[in-house]
Amino acid sequence: MIALTAGFPADSLSEEEIETGVIPVIGGIEQVNYTLIRNHIIAKWRENVSVWVTKKMFTDYIPQHYNALLDSAYNYLVSHGYINFGIASAIKDKIPTEPSKAGVIIIGAGLAGLAAARQLMR
């Protein structure tokens, strides 16, 4: 159910995931395992969106031989802005105390502005 609220099909890949190539072969057990891992990551982040979700949080729950699927799902969700965005405390930790030479100004302090700032900090 969490996957549906995040805009993903509950038991299959989204078109964007297929185009991105999150798994080498569509269909079969690898796809099932990928969607389970993806949905678990989304659910974990939705428990508390102000806590930065890391891959390490899942090593106790996901067997080691699924690390490639964990990497793929986690990297996809982070790089496409489905998890770890907004007002997470990790943003405050990465703001330098000394200003850098180059700078970008984000106008707007809403979720979109904070998400844009977060993406630019990477």
Tab-separated table of C-alpha atoms in Angstrom:
chain	number	residue	atom	x	y	z
A	1	MET	CA	0.000	0.000	0.000
A	2	ILE	CA	2.891	2.377	0.747
A	3	ALA	CA	4.181	1.943	-2.810
A	4	LEU	CA	0.837	3.082	-4.206
A	5	THR	CA	0.868	6.264	-2.122
A	6	ALA	CA	4.378	7.019	-3.412
A	7	GLY	CA	3.217	6.574	-7.012
A	8	PHE	CA	4.549	3.066	-7.622
A	9	PRO	CA	2.648	-0.086	-8.539
A	10	ALA	CA	2.614	-2.351	-5.474
A	11	ASP	CA	3.850	-5.495	-7.202
A	12	SER	CA	5.579	-4.417	-10.399
A	13	LEU	CA	8.019	-1.875	-11.796
A	14	SER	CA	7.037	1.618	-12.870
A	15	GLU	CA	7.713	2.693	-16.449
A	16	GLU	CA	10.467	4.968	-15.156
A	17	GLU	CA	12.157	2.068	-13.344
A	18	ILE	CA	12.018	-0.044	-16.500
A	19	GLU	CA	13.511	2.788	-18.586
A	20	THR	CA	16.218	3.354	-15.969
A	21	GLY	CA	17.128	-0.346	-16.008
A	22	VAL	CA	16.974	-1.012	-12.278
A	23	ILE	CA	17.126	-4.752	-12.985
A	24	PRO	CA	18.651	-6.460	-16.023
A	25	VAL	CA	15.705	-8.764	-16.842
A	26	ILE	CA	12.047	-7.783	-16.525
A	27	GLY	CA	9.847	-10.433	-14.945
A	28	GLY	CA	10.743	-13.362	-12.752
A	29	ILE	CA	11.867	-13.637	-9.174
A	30	GLU	CA	14.456	-10.848	-9.409
A	31	GLN	CA	11.712	-8.335	-10.222
A	32	VAL	CA	9.578	-9.613	-7.336
A	33	ASN	CA	12.500	-9.279	-4.920
A	34	TYR	CA	13.360	-5.811	-6.244
A	35	THR	CA	9.800	-4.538	-5.721
A	36	LEU	CA	9.729	-5.976	-2.192
A	37	ILE	CA	13.004	-4.234	-1.341
A	38	ARG	CA	11.871	-0.977	-2.986
A	39	ASN	CA	8.584	-1.027	-1.081
A	40	HIS	CA	10.405	-1.777	2.185
A	41	ILE	CA	12.734	1.202	1.675
A	42	ILE	CA	9.801	3.513	0.938
A	43	ALA	CA	7.918	2.241	3.997
A	44	LYS	CA	10.967	2.807	6.212
A	45	TRP	CA	11.342	6.381	5.010
A	46	ARG	CA	7.623	7.078	5.424
A	47	GLU	CA	7.827	5.983	9.087
A	48	ASN	CA	9.708	9.215	9.819
A	49	VAL	CA	10.505	11.489	6.890
A	50	SER	CA	12.799	13.647	9.001
A	51	VAL	CA	15.273	10.765	9.419
A	52	TRP	CA	17.800	10.132	6.666
A	53	VAL	CA	17.409	6.567	5.353
A	54	THR	CA	20.650	4.697	4.603
A	55	LYS	CA	21.357	1.336	2.979
A	56	LYS	CA	22.895	0.161	6.234
A	57	MET	CA	19.456	0.299	7.879
A	58	PHE	CA	18.400	-2.696	5.773
A	59	THR	CA	21.395	-5.006	6.130
A	60	ASP	CA	19.819	-6.852	9.067
A	61	TYR	CA	16.581	-7.450	7.160
A	62	ILE	CA	17.735	-8.118	3.615
A	63	PRO	CA	20.037	-11.103	2.965
A	64	GLN	CA	23.497	-10.252	1.664
A	65	HIS	CA	22.956	-11.989	-1.683
A	66	TYR	CA	20.333	-9.299	-2.461
A	67	ASN	CA	22.809	-6.426	-2.017
A	68	ALA	CA	22.768	-5.628	-5.739
A	69	LEU	CA	18.980	-5.248	-5.642
A	70	LEU	CA	19.219	-3.161	-2.464
A	71	ASP	CA	21.812	-0.907	-4.123
A	72	SER	CA	19.697	-0.569	-7.244
A	73	ALA	CA	16.455	0.231	-5.397
A	74	TYR	CA	18.083	2.611	-2.906
A	75	ASN	CA	20.092	4.477	-5.541
A	76	TYR	CA	17.041	4.804	-7.789
A	77	LEU	CA	14.819	6.126	-4.986
A	78	VAL	CA	17.415	8.649	-3.791
A	79	SER	CA	18.482	9.869	-7.229
A	80	HIS	CA	14.888	10.321	-8.395
A	81	GLY	CA	13.820	12.096	-5.202
A	82	TYR	CA	11.418	9.516	-3.761
A	83	ILE	CA	13.196	9.302	-0.395
A	84	ASN	CA	15.539	11.484	1.653
A	85	PHE	CA	14.154	14.795	0.444
A	86	GLY	CA	12.620	17.806	2.117
A	87	ILE	CA	13.434	18.850	5.641
A	88	ALA	CA	15.539	15.895	6.773
A	89	SER	CA	18.144	16.721	9.398
A	90	ALA	CA	20.911	15.628	7.016
A	91	ILE	CA	20.400	18.884	5.139
A	92	LYS	CA	21.484	20.925	8.153
A	93	ASP	CA	24.560	18.737	8.598
A	94	LYS	CA	25.759	19.390	5.044
A	95	ILE	CA	25.416	23.175	5.058
A	96	PRO	CA	28.961	24.546	5.263
A	97	THR	CA	29.729	27.002	8.051
A	98	GLU	CA	31.951	29.036	5.733
A	99	PRO	CA	30.390	30.242	2.486
A	100	SER	CA	31.907	28.852	-0.686
A	101	LYS	CA	32.961	31.049	-3.615
A	102	ALA	CA	30.137	29.977	-5.912
A	103	GLY	CA	26.565	30.041	-4.730
A	104	VAL	CA	22.991	29.433	-5.715
A	105	ILE	CA	19.984	31.044	-4.110
A	106	ILE	CA	16.767	29.050	-3.767
A	107	ILE	CA	13.722	31.274	-3.484
A	108	GLY	CA	10.977	29.642	-1.474
A	109	ALA	CA	11.082	27.768	1.793
A	110	GLY	CA	8.344	25.276	1.018
A	111	LEU	CA	8.943	21.592	0.405
A	112	ALA	CA	9.751	22.189	-3.275
A	113	GLY	CA	12.347	24.828	-2.403
A	114	LEU	CA	13.923	22.644	0.261
A	115	ALA	CA	13.963	19.645	-2.075
A	116	ALA	CA	15.615	21.757	-4.795
A	117	ALA	CA	18.229	22.950	-2.312
A	118	ARG	CA	18.887	19.370	-1.246
A	119	GLN	CA	19.411	18.229	-4.832
A	120	LEU	CA	21.847	21.089	-5.494
A	121	MET	CA	23.876	20.167	-2.418
A	122	ARG	CA	24.763	16.775	-3.886
